[in-house]
Coordinates of C-alpha atoms in Angstrom, one line a residue:
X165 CA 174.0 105.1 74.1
X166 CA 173.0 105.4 77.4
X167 CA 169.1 106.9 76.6
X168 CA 169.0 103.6 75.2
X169 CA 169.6 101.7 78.0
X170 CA 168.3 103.8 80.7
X171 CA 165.5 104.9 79.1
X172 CA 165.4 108.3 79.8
X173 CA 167.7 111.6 78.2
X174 CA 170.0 113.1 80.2
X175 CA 173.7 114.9 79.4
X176 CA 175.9 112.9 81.0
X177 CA 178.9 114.8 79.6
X178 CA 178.7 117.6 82.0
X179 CA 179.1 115.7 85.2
X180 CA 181.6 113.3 84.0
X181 CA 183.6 115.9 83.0
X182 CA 183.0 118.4 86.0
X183 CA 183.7 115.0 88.4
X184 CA 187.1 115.0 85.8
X185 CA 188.5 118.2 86.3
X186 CA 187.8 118.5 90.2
X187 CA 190.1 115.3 90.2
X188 CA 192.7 116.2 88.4
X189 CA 192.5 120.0 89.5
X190 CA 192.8 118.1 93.2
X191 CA 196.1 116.1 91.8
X192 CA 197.8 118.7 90.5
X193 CA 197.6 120.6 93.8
X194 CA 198.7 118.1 95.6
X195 CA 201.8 117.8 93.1
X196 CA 202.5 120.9 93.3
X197 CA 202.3 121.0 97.3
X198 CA 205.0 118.0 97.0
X199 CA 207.2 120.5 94.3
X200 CA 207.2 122.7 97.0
X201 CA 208.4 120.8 99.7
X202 CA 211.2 119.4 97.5
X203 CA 212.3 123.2 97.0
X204 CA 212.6 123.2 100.7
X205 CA 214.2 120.0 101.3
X206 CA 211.5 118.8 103.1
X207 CA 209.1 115.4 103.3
X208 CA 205.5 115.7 102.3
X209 CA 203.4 113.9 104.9
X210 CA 200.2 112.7 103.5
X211 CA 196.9 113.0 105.7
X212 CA 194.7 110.0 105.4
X213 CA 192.0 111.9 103.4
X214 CA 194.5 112.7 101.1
X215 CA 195.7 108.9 100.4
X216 CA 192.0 108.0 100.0
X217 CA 191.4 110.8 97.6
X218 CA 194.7 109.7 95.5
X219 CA 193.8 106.0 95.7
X220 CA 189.7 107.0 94.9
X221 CA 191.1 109.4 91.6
X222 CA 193.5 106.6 90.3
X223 CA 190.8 103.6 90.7
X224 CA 188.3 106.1 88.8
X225 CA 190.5 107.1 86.4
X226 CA 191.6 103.1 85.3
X227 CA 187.8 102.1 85.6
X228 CA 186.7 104.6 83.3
X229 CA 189.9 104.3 80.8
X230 CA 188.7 100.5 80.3
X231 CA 184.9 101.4 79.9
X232 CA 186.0 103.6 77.4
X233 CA 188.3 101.1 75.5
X234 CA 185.5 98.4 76.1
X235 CA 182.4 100.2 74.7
X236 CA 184.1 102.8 72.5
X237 CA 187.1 101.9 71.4
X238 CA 187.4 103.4 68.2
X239 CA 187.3 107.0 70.6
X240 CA 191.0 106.4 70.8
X241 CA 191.6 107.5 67.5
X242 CA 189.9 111.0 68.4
X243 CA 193.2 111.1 70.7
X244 CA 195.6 111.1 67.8
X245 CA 193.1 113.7 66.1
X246 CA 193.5 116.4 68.9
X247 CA 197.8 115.7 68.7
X248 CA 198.1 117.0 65.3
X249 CA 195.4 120.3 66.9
X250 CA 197.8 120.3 69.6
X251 CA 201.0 119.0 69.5
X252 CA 203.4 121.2 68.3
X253 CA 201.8 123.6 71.5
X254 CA 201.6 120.9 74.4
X255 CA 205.6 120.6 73.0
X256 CA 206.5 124.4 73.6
X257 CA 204.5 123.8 77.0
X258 CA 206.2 120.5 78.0
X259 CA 209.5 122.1 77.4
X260 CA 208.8 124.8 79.5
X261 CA 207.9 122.8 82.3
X262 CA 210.5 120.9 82.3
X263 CA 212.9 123.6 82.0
X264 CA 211.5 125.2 85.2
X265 CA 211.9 122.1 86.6
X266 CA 215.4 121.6 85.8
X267 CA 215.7 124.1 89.4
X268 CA 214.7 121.6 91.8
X269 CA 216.6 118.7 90.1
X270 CA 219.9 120.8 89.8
X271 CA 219.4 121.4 93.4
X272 CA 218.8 117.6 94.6
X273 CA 221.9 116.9 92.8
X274 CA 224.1 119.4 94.3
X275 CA 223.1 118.3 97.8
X276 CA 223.5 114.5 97.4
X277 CA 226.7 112.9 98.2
X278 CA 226.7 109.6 96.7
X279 CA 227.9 109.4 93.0
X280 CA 225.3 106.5 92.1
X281 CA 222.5 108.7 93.2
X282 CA 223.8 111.7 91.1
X283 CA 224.2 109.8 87.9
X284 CA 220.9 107.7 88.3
X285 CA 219.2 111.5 89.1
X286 CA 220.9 113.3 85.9
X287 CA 220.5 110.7 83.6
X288 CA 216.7 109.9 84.4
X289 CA 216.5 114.0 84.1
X290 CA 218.6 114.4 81.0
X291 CA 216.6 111.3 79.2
X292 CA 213.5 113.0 79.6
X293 CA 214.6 116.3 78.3
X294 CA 216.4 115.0 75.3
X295 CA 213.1 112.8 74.4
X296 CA 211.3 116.4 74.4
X297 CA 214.3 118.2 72.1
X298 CA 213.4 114.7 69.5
X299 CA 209.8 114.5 69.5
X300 CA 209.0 117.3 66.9
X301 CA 210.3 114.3 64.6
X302 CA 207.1 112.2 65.2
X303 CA 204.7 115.5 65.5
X304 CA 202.7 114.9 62.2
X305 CA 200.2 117.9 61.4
X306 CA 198.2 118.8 58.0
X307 CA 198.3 122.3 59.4
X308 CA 201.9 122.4 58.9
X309 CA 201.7 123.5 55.2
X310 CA 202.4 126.2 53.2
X311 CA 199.5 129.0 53.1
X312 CA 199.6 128.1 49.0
X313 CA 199.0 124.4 49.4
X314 CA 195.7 124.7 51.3
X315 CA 192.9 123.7 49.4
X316 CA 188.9 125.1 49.3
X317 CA 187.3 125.5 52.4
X318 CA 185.3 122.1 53.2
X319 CA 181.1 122.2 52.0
X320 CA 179.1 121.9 55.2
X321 CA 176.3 119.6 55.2
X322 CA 173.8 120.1 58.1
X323 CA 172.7 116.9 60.6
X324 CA 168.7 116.3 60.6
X325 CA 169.1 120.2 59.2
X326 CA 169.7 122.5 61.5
X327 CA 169.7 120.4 65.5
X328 CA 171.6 123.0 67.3
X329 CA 168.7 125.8 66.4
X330 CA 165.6 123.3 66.1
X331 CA 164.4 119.5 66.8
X332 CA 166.2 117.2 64.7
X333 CA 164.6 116.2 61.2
X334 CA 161.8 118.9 61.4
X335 CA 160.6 120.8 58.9
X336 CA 162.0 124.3 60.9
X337 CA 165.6 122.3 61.3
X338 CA 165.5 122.0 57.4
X339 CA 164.8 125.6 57.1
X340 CA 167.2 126.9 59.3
X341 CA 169.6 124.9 57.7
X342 CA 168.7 126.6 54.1
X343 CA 168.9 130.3 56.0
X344 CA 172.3 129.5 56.8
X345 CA 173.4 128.8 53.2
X346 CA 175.2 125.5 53.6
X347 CA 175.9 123.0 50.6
X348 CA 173.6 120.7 51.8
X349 CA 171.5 118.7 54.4
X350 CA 171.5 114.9 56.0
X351 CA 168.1 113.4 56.6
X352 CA 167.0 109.9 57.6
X353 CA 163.9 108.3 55.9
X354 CA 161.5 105.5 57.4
X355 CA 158.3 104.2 55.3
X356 CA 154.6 104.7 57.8
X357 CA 152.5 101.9 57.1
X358 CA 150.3 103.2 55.1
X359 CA 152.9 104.1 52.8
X360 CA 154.2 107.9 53.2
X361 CA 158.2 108.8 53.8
X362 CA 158.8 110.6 56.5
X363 CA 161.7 111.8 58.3
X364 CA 162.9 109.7 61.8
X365 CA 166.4 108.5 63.3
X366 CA 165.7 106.7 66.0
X367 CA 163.7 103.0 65.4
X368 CA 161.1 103.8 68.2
X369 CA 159.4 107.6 68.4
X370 CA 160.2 108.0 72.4
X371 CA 163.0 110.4 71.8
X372 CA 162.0 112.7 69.8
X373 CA 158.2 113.1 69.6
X374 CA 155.1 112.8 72.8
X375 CA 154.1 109.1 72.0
X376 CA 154.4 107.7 75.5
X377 CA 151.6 110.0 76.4
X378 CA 149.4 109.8 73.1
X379 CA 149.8 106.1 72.3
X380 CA 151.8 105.4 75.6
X381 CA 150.6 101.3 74.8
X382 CA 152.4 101.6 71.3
X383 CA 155.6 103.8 72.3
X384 CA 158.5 100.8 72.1
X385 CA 156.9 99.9 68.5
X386 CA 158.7 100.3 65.0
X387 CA 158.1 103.9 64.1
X388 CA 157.3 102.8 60.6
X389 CA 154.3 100.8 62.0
X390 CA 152.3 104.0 62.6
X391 CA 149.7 105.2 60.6
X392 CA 150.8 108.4 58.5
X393 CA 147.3 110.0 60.1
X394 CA 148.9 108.6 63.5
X395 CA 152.6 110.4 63.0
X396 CA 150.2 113.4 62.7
X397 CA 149.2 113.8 66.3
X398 CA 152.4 113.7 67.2
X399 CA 154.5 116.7 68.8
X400 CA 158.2 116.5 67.8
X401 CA 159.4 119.6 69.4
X402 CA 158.6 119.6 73.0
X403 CA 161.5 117.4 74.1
X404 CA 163.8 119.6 71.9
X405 CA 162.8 122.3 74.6
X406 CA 163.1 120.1 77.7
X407 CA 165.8 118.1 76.8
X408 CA 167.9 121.0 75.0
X409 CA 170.5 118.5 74.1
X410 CA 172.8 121.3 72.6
X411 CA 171.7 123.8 75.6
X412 CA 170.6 126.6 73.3
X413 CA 167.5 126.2 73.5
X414 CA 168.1 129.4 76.0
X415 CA 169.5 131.5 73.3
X416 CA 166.6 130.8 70.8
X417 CA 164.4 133.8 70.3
X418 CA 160.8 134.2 71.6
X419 CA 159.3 133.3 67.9
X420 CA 161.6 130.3 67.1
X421 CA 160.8 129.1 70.9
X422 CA 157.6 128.9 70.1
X423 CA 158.1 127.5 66.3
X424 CA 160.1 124.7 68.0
X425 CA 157.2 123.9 70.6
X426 CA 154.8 123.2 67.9
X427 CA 156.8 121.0 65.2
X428 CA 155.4 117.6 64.2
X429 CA 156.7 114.6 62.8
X430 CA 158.1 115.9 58.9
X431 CA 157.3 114.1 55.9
X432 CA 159.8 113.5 53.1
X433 CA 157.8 115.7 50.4
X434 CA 158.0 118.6 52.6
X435 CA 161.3 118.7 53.4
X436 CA 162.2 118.3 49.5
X437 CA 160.0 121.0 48.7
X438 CA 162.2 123.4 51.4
X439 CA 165.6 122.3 50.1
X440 CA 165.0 121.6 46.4
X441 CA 166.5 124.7 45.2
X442 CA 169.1 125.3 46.8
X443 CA 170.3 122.4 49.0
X444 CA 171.7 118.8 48.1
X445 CA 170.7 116.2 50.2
X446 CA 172.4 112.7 51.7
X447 CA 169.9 109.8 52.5
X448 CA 169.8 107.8 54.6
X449 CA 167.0 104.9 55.3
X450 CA 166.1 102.3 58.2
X451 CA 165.8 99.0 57.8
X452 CA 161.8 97.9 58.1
X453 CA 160.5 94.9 59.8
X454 CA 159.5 92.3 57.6
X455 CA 156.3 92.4 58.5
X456 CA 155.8 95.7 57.1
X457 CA 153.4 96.1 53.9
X458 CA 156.0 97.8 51.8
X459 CA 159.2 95.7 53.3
X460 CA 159.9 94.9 49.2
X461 CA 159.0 98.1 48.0
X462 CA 160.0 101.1 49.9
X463 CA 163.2 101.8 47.7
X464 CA 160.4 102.5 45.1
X465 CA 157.9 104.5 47.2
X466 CA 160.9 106.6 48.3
X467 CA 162.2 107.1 44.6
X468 CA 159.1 108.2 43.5
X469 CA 158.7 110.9 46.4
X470 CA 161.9 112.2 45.5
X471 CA 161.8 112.3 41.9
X472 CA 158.2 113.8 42.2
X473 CA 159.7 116.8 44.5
X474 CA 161.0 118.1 41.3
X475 CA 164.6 118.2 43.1
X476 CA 168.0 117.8 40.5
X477 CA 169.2 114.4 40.8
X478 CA 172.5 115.7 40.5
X479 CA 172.0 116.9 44.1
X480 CA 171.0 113.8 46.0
X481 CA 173.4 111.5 47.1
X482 CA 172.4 108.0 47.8
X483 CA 173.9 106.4 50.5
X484 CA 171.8 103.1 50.9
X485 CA 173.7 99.8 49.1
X486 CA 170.0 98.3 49.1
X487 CA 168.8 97.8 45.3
X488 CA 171.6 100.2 44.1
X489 CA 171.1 99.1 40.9
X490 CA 167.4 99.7 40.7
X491 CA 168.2 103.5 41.8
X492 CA 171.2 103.9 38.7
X493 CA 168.4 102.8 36.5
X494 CA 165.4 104.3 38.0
X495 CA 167.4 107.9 38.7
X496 CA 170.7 107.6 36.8
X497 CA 171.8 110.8 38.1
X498 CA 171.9 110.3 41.5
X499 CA 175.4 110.4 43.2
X500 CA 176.1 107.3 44.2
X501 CA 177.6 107.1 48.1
X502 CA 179.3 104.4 50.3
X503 CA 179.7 104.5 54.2
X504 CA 182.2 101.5 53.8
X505 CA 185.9 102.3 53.5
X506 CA 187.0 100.0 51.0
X507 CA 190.0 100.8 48.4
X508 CA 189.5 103.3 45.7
X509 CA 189.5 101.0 42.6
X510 CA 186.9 98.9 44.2
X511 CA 184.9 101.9 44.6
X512 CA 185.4 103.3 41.7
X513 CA 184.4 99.6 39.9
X514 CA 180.6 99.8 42.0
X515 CA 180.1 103.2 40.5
X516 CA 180.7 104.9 43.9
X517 CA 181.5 109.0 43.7
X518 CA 181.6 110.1 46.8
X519 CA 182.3 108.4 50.6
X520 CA 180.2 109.2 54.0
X521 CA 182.5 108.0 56.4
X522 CA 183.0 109.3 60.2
X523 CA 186.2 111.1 60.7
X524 CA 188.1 108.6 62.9
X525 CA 188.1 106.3 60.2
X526 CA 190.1 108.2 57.3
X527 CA 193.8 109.2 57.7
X528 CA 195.1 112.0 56.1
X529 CA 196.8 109.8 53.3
X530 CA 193.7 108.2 52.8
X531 CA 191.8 111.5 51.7
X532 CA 194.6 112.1 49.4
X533 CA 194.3 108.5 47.8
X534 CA 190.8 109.0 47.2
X535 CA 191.3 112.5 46.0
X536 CA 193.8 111.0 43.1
X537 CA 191.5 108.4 42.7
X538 CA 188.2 110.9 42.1
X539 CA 186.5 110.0 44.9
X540 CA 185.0 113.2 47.0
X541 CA 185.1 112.4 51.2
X542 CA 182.4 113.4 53.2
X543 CA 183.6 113.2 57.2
X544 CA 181.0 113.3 59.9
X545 CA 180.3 114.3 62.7
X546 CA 182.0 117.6 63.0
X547 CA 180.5 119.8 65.3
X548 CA 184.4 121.6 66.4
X549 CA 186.1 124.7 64.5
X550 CA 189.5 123.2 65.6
X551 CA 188.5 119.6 64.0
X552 CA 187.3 121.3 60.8
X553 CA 190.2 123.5 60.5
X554 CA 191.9 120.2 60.9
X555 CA 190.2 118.2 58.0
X556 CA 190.3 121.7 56.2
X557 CA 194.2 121.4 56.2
X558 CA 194.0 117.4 55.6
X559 CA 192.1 118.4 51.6
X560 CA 188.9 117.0 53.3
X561 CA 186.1 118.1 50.5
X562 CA 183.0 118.0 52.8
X563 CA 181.7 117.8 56.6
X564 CA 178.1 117.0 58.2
X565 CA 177.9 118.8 61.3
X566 CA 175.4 119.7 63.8
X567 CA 176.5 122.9 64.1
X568 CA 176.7 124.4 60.2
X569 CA 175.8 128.1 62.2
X570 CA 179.0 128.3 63.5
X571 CA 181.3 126.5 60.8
X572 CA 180.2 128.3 58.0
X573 CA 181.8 131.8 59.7
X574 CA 184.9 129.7 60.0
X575 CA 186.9 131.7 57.3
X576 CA 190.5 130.1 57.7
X577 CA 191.7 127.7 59.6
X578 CA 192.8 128.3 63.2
X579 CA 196.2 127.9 62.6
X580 CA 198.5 127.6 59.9
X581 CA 202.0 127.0 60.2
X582 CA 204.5 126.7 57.6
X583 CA 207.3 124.0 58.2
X584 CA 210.1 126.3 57.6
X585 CA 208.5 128.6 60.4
X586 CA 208.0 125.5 62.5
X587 CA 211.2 124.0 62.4
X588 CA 212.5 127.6 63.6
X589 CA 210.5 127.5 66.5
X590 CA 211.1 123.9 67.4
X591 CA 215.1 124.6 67.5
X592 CA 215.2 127.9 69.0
X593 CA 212.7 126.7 71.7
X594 CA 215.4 123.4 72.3
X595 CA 218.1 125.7 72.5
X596 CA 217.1 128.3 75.1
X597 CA 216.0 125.5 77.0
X598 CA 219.5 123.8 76.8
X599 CA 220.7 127.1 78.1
X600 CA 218.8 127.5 80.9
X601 CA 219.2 124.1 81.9
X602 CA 223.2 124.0 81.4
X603 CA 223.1 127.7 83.7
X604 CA 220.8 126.2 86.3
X605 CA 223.4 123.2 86.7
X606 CA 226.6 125.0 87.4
X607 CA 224.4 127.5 89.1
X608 CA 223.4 125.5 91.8
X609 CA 227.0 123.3 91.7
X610 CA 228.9 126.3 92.2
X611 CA 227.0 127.9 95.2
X612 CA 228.6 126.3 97.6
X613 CA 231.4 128.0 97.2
X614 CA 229.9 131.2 96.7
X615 CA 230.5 133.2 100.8
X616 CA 226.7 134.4 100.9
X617 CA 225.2 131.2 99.2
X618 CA 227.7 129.0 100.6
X619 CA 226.0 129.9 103.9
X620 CA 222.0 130.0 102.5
X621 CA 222.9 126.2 101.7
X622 CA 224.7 124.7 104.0
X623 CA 222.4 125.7 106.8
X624 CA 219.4 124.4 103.9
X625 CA 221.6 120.9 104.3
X626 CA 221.2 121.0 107.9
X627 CA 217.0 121.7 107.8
X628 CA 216.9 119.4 104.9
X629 CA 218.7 116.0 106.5
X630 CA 217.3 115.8 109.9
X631 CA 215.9 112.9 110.6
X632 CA 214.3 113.2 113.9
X633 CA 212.4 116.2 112.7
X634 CA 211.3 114.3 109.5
X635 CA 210.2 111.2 112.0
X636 CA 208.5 113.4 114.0
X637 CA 206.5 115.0 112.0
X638 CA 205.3 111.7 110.7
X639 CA 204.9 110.4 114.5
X640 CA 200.8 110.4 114.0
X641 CA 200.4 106.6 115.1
X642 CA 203.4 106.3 117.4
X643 CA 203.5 105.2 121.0
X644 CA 204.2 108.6 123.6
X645 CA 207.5 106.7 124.8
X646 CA 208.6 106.6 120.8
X647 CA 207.5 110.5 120.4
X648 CA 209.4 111.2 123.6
X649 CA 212.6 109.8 122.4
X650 CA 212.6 111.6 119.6
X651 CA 211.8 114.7 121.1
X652 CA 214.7 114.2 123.1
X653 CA 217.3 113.7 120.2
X654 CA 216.0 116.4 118.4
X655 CA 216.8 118.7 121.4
X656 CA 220.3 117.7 121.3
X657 CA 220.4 117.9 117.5
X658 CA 219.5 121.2 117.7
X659 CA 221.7 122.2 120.3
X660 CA 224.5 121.2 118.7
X661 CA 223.5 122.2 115.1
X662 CA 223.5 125.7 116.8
X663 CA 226.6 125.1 117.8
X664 CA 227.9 124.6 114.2
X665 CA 226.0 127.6 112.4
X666 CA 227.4 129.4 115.3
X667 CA 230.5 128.7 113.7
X668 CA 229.2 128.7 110.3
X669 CA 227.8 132.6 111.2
X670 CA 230.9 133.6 112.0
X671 CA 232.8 132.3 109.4
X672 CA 230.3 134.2 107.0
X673 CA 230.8 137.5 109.1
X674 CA 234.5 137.1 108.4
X675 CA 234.0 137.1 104.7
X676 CA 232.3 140.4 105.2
X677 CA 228.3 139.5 105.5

């Protein structure tokens, strides 16, 4: 997205999410700096860094929540994705917290005197830890099965081949790719203009090949607007090495380093001849301009590549809806393939077997409908173990993925729980919890009558409520005569509180301490 508009390649993951974590590492400190001085009874004085720095994370964080739901809004979804991962952990963790939180709150509501304040402070607290005992009921994982009910591990499909080990739609990416023993590959075809099928994502070459230094003049043009003998000159692997869009290039070894430095563009023929024995294949095509010599006929200069390569038609799946016809009659054993969810009947009317979707789109009930139904789901991209242990658990049949090297030595799915086993841990975790929570309260309402503790928390009351000390320790911007004033009531206020733990000290000693 943004190579496209800038014009150059650069991973902006890392520093968005470095800039992320040093901001909410620095909130959470600070929150947990304000948890302290609540266990205290004291008031948190912010400097006015600090306000800047809260004001400077919040306006970030909203900025970048609206980018995101203005350029990429079906990303949400990947939210609901990582719940079902998650969620029955982040519970277990929640309930912890607030459990150990229950402390503080306990002790806030022992100190203060008026009623309204108590009952507003409980039932805000008890509202909150009730949601967390309930919402188990809306938690809605496929990896909450029995071991019995999971299905076959998911066939991996590699994206452009291999692009995690070599450049993208290359002859070596197809060939790693085969070395790893997947189901199959993903490719992406465009017509030269002279004719020959070669293998190309992008519409213009600058990514992935050298052609703003051969043919800098011709580098925004159509790639399919090249000369085959053109393509040739090309380099395709260089900015594989530069780039290292996956960052392993580092961990390639000396050989395949220098392998990936000398790739050129691939042609269709030659990656069939690779794969043909042992791979099946999803196609993909580009659009050509129409003012390209074989705009009408590329289906058919394609077709006859293919069918040439001497590959089984029962392994290609073809995913353009251009002259779909022409292709049942021309190679009637070709597995038809959509990329539009539509409902299975439908599908099923048009001939469709199988469905190349990306996994946001699909719900779990929809892979079961078009599993009933006959219709075999291929999700992409999945690059995660935890989202393909996910889709594994959903009944999802098949994944493309850049990274087929580490999938395929997935050999179960990182969790499995069954409900029974769930449902034990849900209500045993609510229950200890309720515990604690009930033993912290009359805990911390019983201390003051407790001799030793009565003493610990009365003098805490006499720290915690002073109000000169509080203003003056807030007195950054105040005249000298207001800061003098002040001083001087707090003398007498300590005076005379020292008066009354005088008292307090000796009351305590009578008790025996």
């Amino acid at each position: 997205f943004l190579y496209n508009r800038m014009g150059y390649w650069s991973d902006w993951s890392i520093p968005i999410l470095i800039t992320t974590a040093a901001g909410f590492t620095y909130i959470t400190v600070l929150l947990i700096l304000a948890l302290c001085h609540i266990a205290v009874g004291q008031q948190m004085n912010l400097h006015w860094l600090h306000k800047i720095g809260l004001m400077t994370t919040l306006i970030t964080t909203v900025v970048t929540m609206s980018s995101i739901a203005q350029l990429w809004d079906d990303e949400w979804e990947m939210v609901f994705i990582s719940l079902q991962a998650t969620a029955p952990f982040l519970h277990i963790g929640a309930l912890a917290a607030v459990t150990a939180l229950s402390w503080l709150i306990a002790g806030h509501f022992a100190r203060t005197e008026k009623a309204t304040s108590q009952m507003l402070m409980f039932t805000a607290y008890l509202a909150v830890v009730l949601a967390l005992y309930l919402v188990p009921l809306t938690i809605s994982s496929p990896c909450i099965m029995e071991k019995k009910a999971l299905g076959p591990k998911p066939d991996i499909i590699g994206h452009r081949g291999a692009p995690m080990l070599a450049p993208e739609n290359t002859l070596m990416s197809f060939q790693k790719a085969v070395e790893q023993k997947i189901y199959g590959v993903q490719a992406d075809v465009v017509l030269s203009y002279d004719g020959v099928p070669f293998l190309m994502h992008d519409k213009t070459l600058r990514r992935t090949t050298n052609v703003e230094e051969v043919f800098p003049e011709r580098a925004y043009e159509h790639s399919s607007m090249f000369n085959w003998t053109d393509l040739e000159k090309l380099n395709a692997g260089e900015w594989f090495l530069k780039n290292d869009p996956f960052w392993t290039a580092g961990s390639l070894s000396r050989s395949d380093y220098l392998e990936a430095a000398n790739q050129s563009v691939c042609k269709l023929a030659d990656m069939l001849e690779v794969i043909k024995n042992n791979t099946s294949l999803i196609l993909n095509f580009q659009d050509l301009p129409s003012a390209h010599p074989y705009y009408n006929t590329y289906i058919n200069t394609t077709l006859e590549t293919i069918l040439a390569s001497g590959i089984l038609q029962q392994a290609v799946m073809w995913l353009p809806d251009t002259e779909r016809q022409l292709v049942r009659q021309i190679a009637p054993g070709f597995q038809q393939t959509s990329g539009l969810k539509l409902d299975a009947e439908h599908l099923r009317e048009k001939g469709i077997v199988k469905l190349n979707l990306r996994y946001t789109k699909v719900t779990n009930e929809d892979v079961r409908d078009y599993a009933m139904a006959n219709l075999s789901v291929n999700l992409y991209t999945v690059n995660e173990p935890w989202l393909y242990s996910i889709l594994w658990c959903a009944g999802v049949q098949s994944v493309t993925s850049d990274s087929s090297h580490v999938l395929h030595k997935v050999p179960f799915p990182i969790w499995l729980m069954p409900p029974d086993e769930y449902h034990l841990i849900w209500i045993t975790s609510d229950l200890i919890s309720f515990i604690v929570i009930v033993g912290v309260f009359i805990f911390q309402k019983s201390a003051p009558d407790i001799p030793f503790l009565s003493c610990r928390w009365r003098l805490g009351s006499i720290r915690t409520y002073n109000p000169e000390q509080i203003m003056l320790s807030a007195a950054v911007r105040r005249s000298s005569r207001d800061v003098k004033i002040m001083k001087e009531k707090l003398i007498f206020s300590e005076i005379n509180n020292g008066v009354e733990t005088t008292d307090e000290l000796s009351l305590c000693s009578e008790n025996g301490y």
